[in-house]
Amino acid sequence: MRTAPPRPVPDETVRLPVEDLLALAGRVFLRLGLSPAHAEAMARTVVAGQRDACPSHGVYRILSCAHTLGCARVDPRAEPVLAAASGAVVRVDARYGFSPLAFERGLPALVASTREHGVGALVLQHCFHFSALWPEVEAITAQGLAALALTPSHAWVAPAGGHAPVFGTNPIAFGWPRPGPHPFVFDFATSAIARGDLELHRRHGTPLPPGCGVDSDGQPSTDPLAVAQGAMLAFGGHKGSALSAMVELMAGALIGDWISLESRAFDAGAGAIPCHGELVLAFDPARLSGGDATAQQQRAEQLFQAITRQGARLPSQRRFEARARSLAQGVSVPRALYEEILALAD
């Protein structure tokens, strides 16, 4: 289960309008040497996380991007290359740049391919990937399509029954389009805690929840530094471990890119953002429903109502509520983090 570190108390935060935080993040990324197109795509991604109260994938990620630029083989000005269409498959070579721009460049072709074939696959290769997957699946559901996204990372997670890292945190995200402002979306790591949350626990000096990882001797630990030097654990034991293996195969071997072991080897101890591929699948309800998409949407809404009328939450509901607050009141950023980001902008 994903557990976030303690939130800063109000007097330790600043609030900025979304537009102001976007401008600041974009300015920092330009200062770090990214091309304007990359800087804008990266700013949109990290601000979306902060806006939706997902600090592990928010503007904190600016710091890890800065570290990566200083020590890794990322190309801050790489122009993603969209390959010629091959049936339902759209392929984008990020050319060792950051992933958000590569996704944005491939999205229109993915949508067109999915409308033509009923299903579509976007293969992103050779990208430094740091972001949550829900912004990507939301971009697809906004087109009236369902979506599934998978990606490996660095080998940080031990398989069930083991103690040495093999898997990445290997997130899975799914989106289903709905009437109204928000889709049905879930996005979670197959590890017991997201890597970004582990890093935030380390920064805050707070212990991890039990069951998140083991130290270098294979002993259970709640010390984030000890777990970082040992191994994280999959959620749900053998079930999460099997899902994590599926992600390695589908978003690594299947698409001709690295598995998490190879990504970590490529990093060579630099502690940079993982470099690997991503697989995004899209589905057109108008085609797959046999021409009865309206009735099938009503069936889906019946499912959602059966969940919510007994008081249960739909995934991402709290995130959407946080989005509404941020748009109305400004985006909350821990003051210490805000000052670190400001320093990078100078």
Protein backbone atom coordinates (compact mmCIF):
# COMPACT_ATOMS: atom_id res chain seq x y z
CA MET A 1 0.00 0.00 0.00
CA ARG A 2 1.33 3.40 -0.96
CA THR A 3 1.99 5.60 2.08
CA ALA A 4 3.08 9.19 1.67
CA PRO A 5 5.48 10.91 4.07
CA PRO A 6 4.10 13.47 6.51
CA ARG A 7 2.78 16.61 4.85
CA PRO A 8 4.38 19.95 5.78
CA VAL A 9 2.34 22.11 8.14
CA PRO A 10 0.74 25.18 6.47
CA ASP A 11 3.32 27.76 7.61
CA GLU A 12 6.03 25.65 5.99
CA THR A 13 4.43 25.86 2.54
CA VAL A 14 3.92 28.44 -0.16
CA ARG A 15 1.00 28.57 -2.60
CA LEU A 16 1.40 29.60 -6.21
CA PRO A 17 -1.07 29.84 -9.08
CA VAL A 18 -0.62 26.94 -11.48
CA GLU A 19 0.55 29.33 -14.21
CA ASP A 20 3.26 30.79 -11.95
CA LEU A 21 4.56 27.37 -10.95
CA LEU A 22 4.59 26.31 -14.61
CA ALA A 23 6.61 29.40 -15.50
CA LEU A 24 9.08 28.78 -12.66
CA ALA A 25 9.54 25.11 -13.53
CA GLY A 26 9.99 25.94 -17.20
CA ARG A 27 12.58 28.59 -16.35
CA VAL A 28 14.53 26.12 -14.21
CA PHE A 29 14.52 23.48 -16.94
CA LEU A 30 15.76 26.01 -19.47
CA ARG A 31 18.47 27.07 -17.03
CA LEU A 32 19.46 23.41 -16.70
CA GLY A 33 20.04 23.27 -20.46
CA LEU A 34 16.86 21.68 -21.79
CA SER A 35 15.50 22.77 -25.14
CA PRO A 36 12.33 24.92 -24.97
CA ALA A 37 10.17 21.98 -26.13
CA HIS A 38 11.61 19.68 -23.47
CA ALA A 39 11.39 22.37 -20.78
CA GLU A 40 7.71 22.98 -21.46
CA ALA A 41 6.82 19.28 -21.52
CA MET A 42 8.77 18.62 -18.32
CA ALA A 43 7.19 21.60 -16.57
CA ARG A 44 3.69 20.42 -17.46
CA THR A 45 4.49 16.98 -16.08
CA VAL A 46 5.96 17.93 -12.69
CA VAL A 47 3.44 20.71 -12.06
CA ALA A 48 0.59 18.28 -12.77
CA GLY A 49 1.91 16.04 -10.01
CA GLN A 50 2.23 18.90 -7.53
CA ARG A 51 -1.19 20.29 -8.50
CA ASP A 52 -2.79 16.92 -7.79
CA ALA A 53 -1.07 16.52 -4.39
CA CYS A 54 1.28 13.78 -5.62
CA PRO A 55 4.52 15.17 -4.15
CA SER A 56 6.57 12.10 -5.06
CA HIS A 57 6.00 12.96 -8.74
CA GLY A 58 5.68 16.73 -8.38
CA VAL A 59 8.22 19.54 -8.51
CA TYR A 60 10.52 17.57 -6.22
CA ARG A 61 11.42 15.75 -9.44
CA ILE A 62 13.14 18.89 -10.70
CA LEU A 63 15.95 18.09 -8.26
CA SER A 64 16.40 14.53 -9.54
CA CYS A 65 16.35 15.83 -13.12
CA ALA A 66 19.08 18.32 -12.24
CA HIS A 67 21.15 15.53 -10.70
CA THR A 68 20.62 13.35 -13.78
CA LEU A 69 21.72 16.13 -16.10
CA GLY A 70 24.90 16.45 -14.10
CA CYS A 71 25.92 12.81 -14.08
CA ALA A 72 24.17 10.80 -16.79
CA ARG A 73 24.08 10.43 -20.53
CA VAL A 74 20.74 12.14 -20.97
CA ASP A 75 20.52 14.50 -23.94
CA PRO A 76 18.61 17.60 -22.78
CA ARG A 77 17.96 18.73 -26.36
CA ALA A 78 17.25 15.40 -28.07
CA GLU A 79 14.54 15.56 -30.72
CA PRO A 80 12.30 12.48 -30.49
CA VAL A 81 11.95 10.60 -33.77
CA LEU A 82 8.52 9.33 -34.77
CA ALA A 83 8.91 6.27 -37.00
CA ALA A 84 6.69 5.59 -39.99
CA ALA A 85 3.43 3.91 -39.01
CA SER A 86 3.46 0.10 -38.87
CA GLY A 87 -0.10 -1.12 -38.55
CA ALA A 88 -1.44 -0.31 -35.11
CA VAL A 89 2.05 0.29 -33.68
CA VAL A 90 3.44 3.80 -33.22
CA ARG A 91 7.12 3.96 -32.30
CA VAL A 92 9.01 6.96 -30.94
CA ASP A 93 12.76 6.95 -30.30
CA ALA A 94 13.43 9.45 -27.51
CA ARG A 95 17.15 9.34 -28.38
CA TYR A 96 18.15 9.35 -24.72
CA GLY A 97 16.12 12.42 -23.85
CA PHE A 98 13.48 12.77 -21.17
CA SER A 99 10.21 10.94 -21.79
CA PRO A 100 7.43 13.61 -21.60
CA LEU A 101 8.23 15.20 -24.95
CA ALA A 102 8.54 11.80 -26.65
CA PHE A 103 5.07 10.88 -25.38
CA GLU A 104 3.58 14.17 -26.55
CA ARG A 105 5.10 13.73 -30.01
CA GLY A 106 3.67 10.22 -30.32
CA LEU A 107 0.20 10.89 -28.88
CA PRO A 108 -1.55 12.19 -32.04
CA ALA A 109 -0.34 9.20 -34.06
CA LEU A 110 -1.43 6.81 -31.31
CA VAL A 111 -4.94 8.32 -31.28
CA ALA A 112 -5.20 8.11 -35.08
CA SER A 113 -3.94 4.52 -35.13
CA THR A 114 -6.38 3.49 -32.41
CA ARG A 115 -9.34 5.03 -34.23
CA GLU A 116 -8.30 3.20 -37.40
CA HIS A 117 -7.64 -0.22 -35.91
CA GLY A 118 -9.70 -0.23 -32.69
CA VAL A 119 -6.49 -0.75 -30.71
CA GLY A 120 -3.15 1.03 -30.82
CA ALA A 121 0.27 0.70 -29.23
CA LEU A 122 2.72 3.50 -28.53
CA VAL A 123 6.26 2.26 -28.01
CA LEU A 124 8.66 4.75 -26.44
CA GLN A 125 12.32 3.76 -26.56
CA HIS A 126 15.58 5.05 -25.10
CA CYS A 127 13.99 7.56 -22.72
CA PHE A 128 14.89 8.81 -19.26
CA HIS A 129 11.59 8.28 -17.45
CA PHE A 130 10.72 9.86 -14.11
CA SER A 131 7.05 10.76 -14.22
CA ALA A 132 3.76 9.30 -13.08
CA LEU A 133 1.78 7.53 -15.79
CA TRP A 134 -1.63 9.04 -15.09
CA PRO A 135 -0.95 12.26 -17.07
CA GLU A 136 -0.40 10.05 -20.10
CA VAL A 137 -3.51 7.91 -19.70
CA GLU A 138 -5.57 11.03 -18.95
CA ALA A 139 -4.35 12.54 -22.23
CA ILE A 140 -5.67 9.44 -23.98
CA THR A 141 -9.00 9.23 -22.14
CA ALA A 142 -9.56 12.88 -23.09
CA GLN A 143 -9.84 11.54 -26.65
CA GLY A 144 -12.60 9.10 -25.65
CA LEU A 145 -10.23 6.12 -25.58
CA ALA A 146 -9.30 3.67 -22.83
CA ALA A 147 -5.60 3.30 -22.04
CA LEU A 148 -3.08 1.09 -20.29
CA ALA A 149 0.53 2.17 -19.64
CA LEU A 150 3.46 0.09 -18.37
CA THR A 151 7.10 0.91 -17.71
CA PRO A 152 10.09 -0.63 -15.88
CA SER A 153 12.69 1.45 -14.02
CA HIS A 154 15.96 0.62 -12.21
CA ALA A 155 16.28 -2.77 -10.53
CA TRP A 156 15.33 -1.74 -6.99
CA VAL A 157 12.78 -4.41 -6.03
CA ALA A 158 13.37 -7.99 -4.93
CA PRO A 159 11.08 -10.76 -6.22
CA ALA A 160 8.81 -12.52 -3.75
CA GLY A 161 10.92 -14.96 -1.75
CA GLY A 162 14.16 -13.18 -2.69
CA HIS A 163 16.24 -10.36 -1.26
CA ALA A 164 18.27 -8.97 -4.19
CA PRO A 165 16.89 -6.31 -6.58
CA VAL A 166 15.61 -7.61 -9.92
CA PHE A 167 12.51 -5.57 -10.78
CA GLY A 168 11.89 -1.88 -11.05
CA THR A 169 9.04 -0.23 -9.22
CA ASN A 170 7.24 -1.07 -12.49
CA PRO A 171 4.07 1.04 -12.41
CA ILE A 172 0.84 0.18 -14.16
CA ALA A 173 -1.75 2.82 -15.08
CA PHE A 174 -5.21 2.41 -16.59
CA GLY A 175 -7.75 4.99 -17.76
CA TRP A 176 -11.38 4.72 -18.84
CA PRO A 177 -13.20 7.70 -20.39
CA ARG A 178 -16.35 8.91 -18.59
CA PRO A 179 -18.95 11.63 -19.07
CA GLY A 180 -18.03 14.68 -17.04
CA PRO A 181 -14.69 16.23 -16.15
CA HIS A 182 -12.76 13.19 -14.88
CA PRO A 183 -12.04 9.69 -16.20
CA PHE A 184 -11.67 6.52 -14.16
CA VAL A 185 -7.92 6.28 -13.58
CA PHE A 186 -5.56 4.27 -11.45
CA ASP A 187 -1.78 4.46 -11.38
CA PHE A 188 0.32 2.52 -8.92
CA ALA A 189 3.75 1.01 -8.57
CA THR A 190 3.97 -2.75 -8.22
CA SER A 191 6.42 -2.13 -5.38
CA ALA A 192 5.06 -1.71 -1.84
CA ILE A 193 5.96 1.98 -1.98
CA ALA A 194 6.84 4.25 -4.88
CA ARG A 195 10.53 5.08 -5.24
CA GLY A 196 9.72 8.79 -5.07
CA ASP A 197 7.91 8.26 -1.76
CA LEU A 198 10.91 6.37 -0.41
CA GLU A 199 13.13 9.30 -1.36
CA LEU A 200 10.76 11.76 0.33
CA HIS A 201 10.87 9.67 3.52
CA ARG A 202 14.64 9.84 3.32
CA ARG A 203 14.60 13.61 2.84
CA HIS A 204 12.16 14.09 5.73
CA GLY A 205 13.98 11.66 8.02
CA THR A 206 10.84 9.57 8.58
CA PRO A 207 10.63 5.76 8.70
CA LEU A 208 9.00 3.71 5.98
CA PRO A 209 5.86 1.70 6.73
CA PRO A 210 6.67 -1.91 7.62
CA GLY A 211 6.88 -4.32 4.73
CA CYS A 212 8.36 -1.92 2.17
CA GLY A 213 11.87 -3.27 2.00
CA VAL A 214 14.90 -5.08 3.36
CA ASP A 215 18.44 -3.98 4.14
CA SER A 216 21.59 -5.25 2.40
CA ASP A 217 21.54 -8.35 4.62
CA GLY A 218 18.01 -9.19 3.53
CA GLN A 219 16.50 -8.22 6.90
CA PRO A 220 13.23 -6.24 7.07
CA SER A 221 13.86 -2.53 7.60
CA THR A 222 11.91 0.71 7.84
CA ASP A 223 15.04 2.85 7.37
CA PRO A 224 14.75 4.42 3.89
CA LEU A 225 18.52 4.63 3.47
CA ALA A 226 18.99 0.98 4.46
CA VAL A 227 16.25 -0.10 2.04
CA ALA A 228 17.78 2.02 -0.74
CA GLN A 229 21.03 0.13 -0.17
CA GLY A 230 19.19 -3.20 0.08
CA ALA A 231 15.98 -3.87 -1.80
CA MET A 232 12.41 -2.69 -1.96
CA LEU A 233 9.61 -5.26 -1.89
CA ALA A 234 6.67 -5.85 -4.21
CA PHE A 235 3.19 -5.19 -2.91
CA GLY A 236 1.02 -8.23 -2.21
CA GLY A 237 3.85 -10.75 -2.13
CA HIS A 238 3.82 -13.15 -5.07
CA LYS A 239 0.94 -11.29 -6.77
CA GLY A 240 2.76 -7.98 -7.03
CA SER A 241 5.95 -9.83 -7.94
CA ALA A 242 4.22 -11.55 -10.86
CA LEU A 243 2.74 -8.27 -12.09
CA SER A 244 6.17 -6.68 -11.88
CA ALA A 245 7.64 -9.48 -13.99
CA MET A 246 4.86 -8.90 -16.54
CA VAL A 247 5.82 -5.23 -16.79
CA GLU A 248 9.47 -6.17 -17.37
CA LEU A 249 8.43 -8.43 -20.24
CA MET A 250 5.76 -6.21 -21.81
CA ALA A 251 7.57 -2.87 -21.51
CA GLY A 252 11.09 -4.23 -21.85
CA ALA A 253 11.69 -7.41 -23.81
CA LEU A 254 8.51 -7.16 -25.91
CA ILE A 255 9.28 -3.66 -27.23
CA GLY A 256 13.01 -4.17 -27.72
CA ASP A 257 14.22 -2.08 -24.80
CA TRP A 258 15.95 -2.61 -21.48
CA ILE A 259 14.66 -4.45 -18.47
CA SER A 260 15.29 -2.88 -15.06
CA LEU A 261 18.52 -4.82 -14.48
CA GLU A 262 19.95 -3.34 -17.68
CA SER A 263 18.77 0.17 -16.80
CA ARG A 264 20.54 0.01 -13.46
CA ALA A 265 23.69 -1.36 -15.07
CA PHE A 266 23.65 1.51 -17.57
CA ASP A 267 23.38 3.95 -14.64
CA ALA A 268 26.64 2.53 -13.21
CA GLY A 269 25.99 3.92 -9.74
CA ALA A 270 25.30 7.50 -10.82
CA GLY A 271 21.89 7.56 -9.11
CA ALA A 272 20.27 9.12 -12.16
CA ILE A 273 16.73 8.80 -13.43
CA PRO A 274 16.17 5.35 -15.02
CA CYS A 275 16.62 4.96 -18.76
CA HIS A 276 14.47 2.39 -20.57
CA GLY A 277 11.28 2.13 -22.64
CA GLU A 278 7.54 2.38 -22.11
CA LEU A 279 4.51 0.68 -23.63
CA VAL A 280 1.20 2.55 -23.89
CA LEU A 281 -1.85 0.72 -25.21
CA ALA A 282 -5.04 2.46 -26.31
CA PHE A 283 -8.50 1.03 -27.02
CA ASP A 284 -11.43 2.56 -28.89
CA PRO A 285 -14.78 1.69 -27.23
CA ALA A 286 -16.63 2.73 -30.38
CA ARG A 287 -14.88 -0.05 -32.30
CA LEU A 288 -14.47 -2.74 -29.66
CA SER A 289 -18.05 -2.52 -28.38
CA GLY A 290 -19.44 -3.66 -31.71
CA GLY A 291 -21.08 -0.33 -32.43
CA ASP A 292 -22.94 -0.12 -29.12
CA ALA A 293 -20.56 2.14 -27.19
CA THR A 294 -23.33 4.18 -25.51
CA ALA A 295 -24.93 1.15 -23.92
CA GLN A 296 -21.55 -0.14 -22.80
CA GLN A 297 -20.70 3.23 -21.26
CA GLN A 298 -23.93 2.98 -19.27
CA ARG A 299 -22.81 -0.46 -18.11
CA ALA A 300 -19.50 1.02 -16.97
CA GLU A 301 -21.31 3.81 -15.11
CA GLN A 302 -23.46 1.19 -13.40
CA LEU A 303 -20.25 -0.40 -12.13
CA PHE A 304 -18.89 2.89 -10.82
CA GLN A 305 -22.19 3.69 -9.08
CA ALA A 306 -22.18 0.27 -7.42
CA ILE A 307 -18.80 1.21 -5.95
CA THR A 308 -19.54 4.75 -4.83
CA ARG A 309 -23.07 4.33 -3.44
CA GLN A 310 -21.71 2.18 -0.62
CA GLY A 311 -19.26 4.91 0.36
CA ALA A 312 -16.19 3.56 -1.42
CA ARG A 313 -13.89 5.83 -3.38
CA LEU A 314 -12.99 5.51 -7.01
CA PRO A 315 -9.24 5.61 -7.71
CA SER A 316 -7.85 9.15 -8.16
CA GLN A 317 -10.88 10.77 -6.50
CA ARG A 318 -8.70 12.46 -3.88
CA ARG A 319 -6.29 13.51 -6.61
CA PHE A 320 -9.09 15.17 -8.57
CA GLU A 321 -10.27 16.91 -5.39
CA ALA A 322 -6.73 18.18 -4.82
CA ARG A 323 -6.65 19.43 -8.42
CA ALA A 324 -9.79 21.47 -7.86
CA ARG A 325 -8.31 23.00 -4.68
CA SER A 326 -5.05 23.84 -6.44
CA LEU A 327 -6.83 25.51 -9.33
CA ALA A 328 -8.92 27.57 -6.92
CA GLN A 329 -6.38 28.32 -4.19
CA GLY A 330 -2.98 27.78 -5.77
CA VAL A 331 -0.55 24.86 -5.72
CA SER A 332 1.04 24.04 -2.37
CA VAL A 333 4.83 23.56 -2.34
CA PRO A 334 6.95 22.93 0.78
CA ARG A 335 8.87 26.12 1.46
CA ALA A 336 12.27 24.41 1.68
CA LEU A 337 11.70 22.69 -1.66
CA TYR A 338 10.46 25.93 -3.22
CA GLU A 339 13.65 27.68 -2.14
CA GLU A 340 15.78 24.88 -3.62
CA ILE A 341 13.95 25.26 -6.92
CA LEU A 342 14.33 29.05 -6.84
CA ALA A 343 18.07 28.61 -6.36
CA LEU A 344 18.23 26.50 -9.52
CA ALA A 345 16.46 29.24 -11.45
CA ASP A 346 19.13 31.85 -10.64
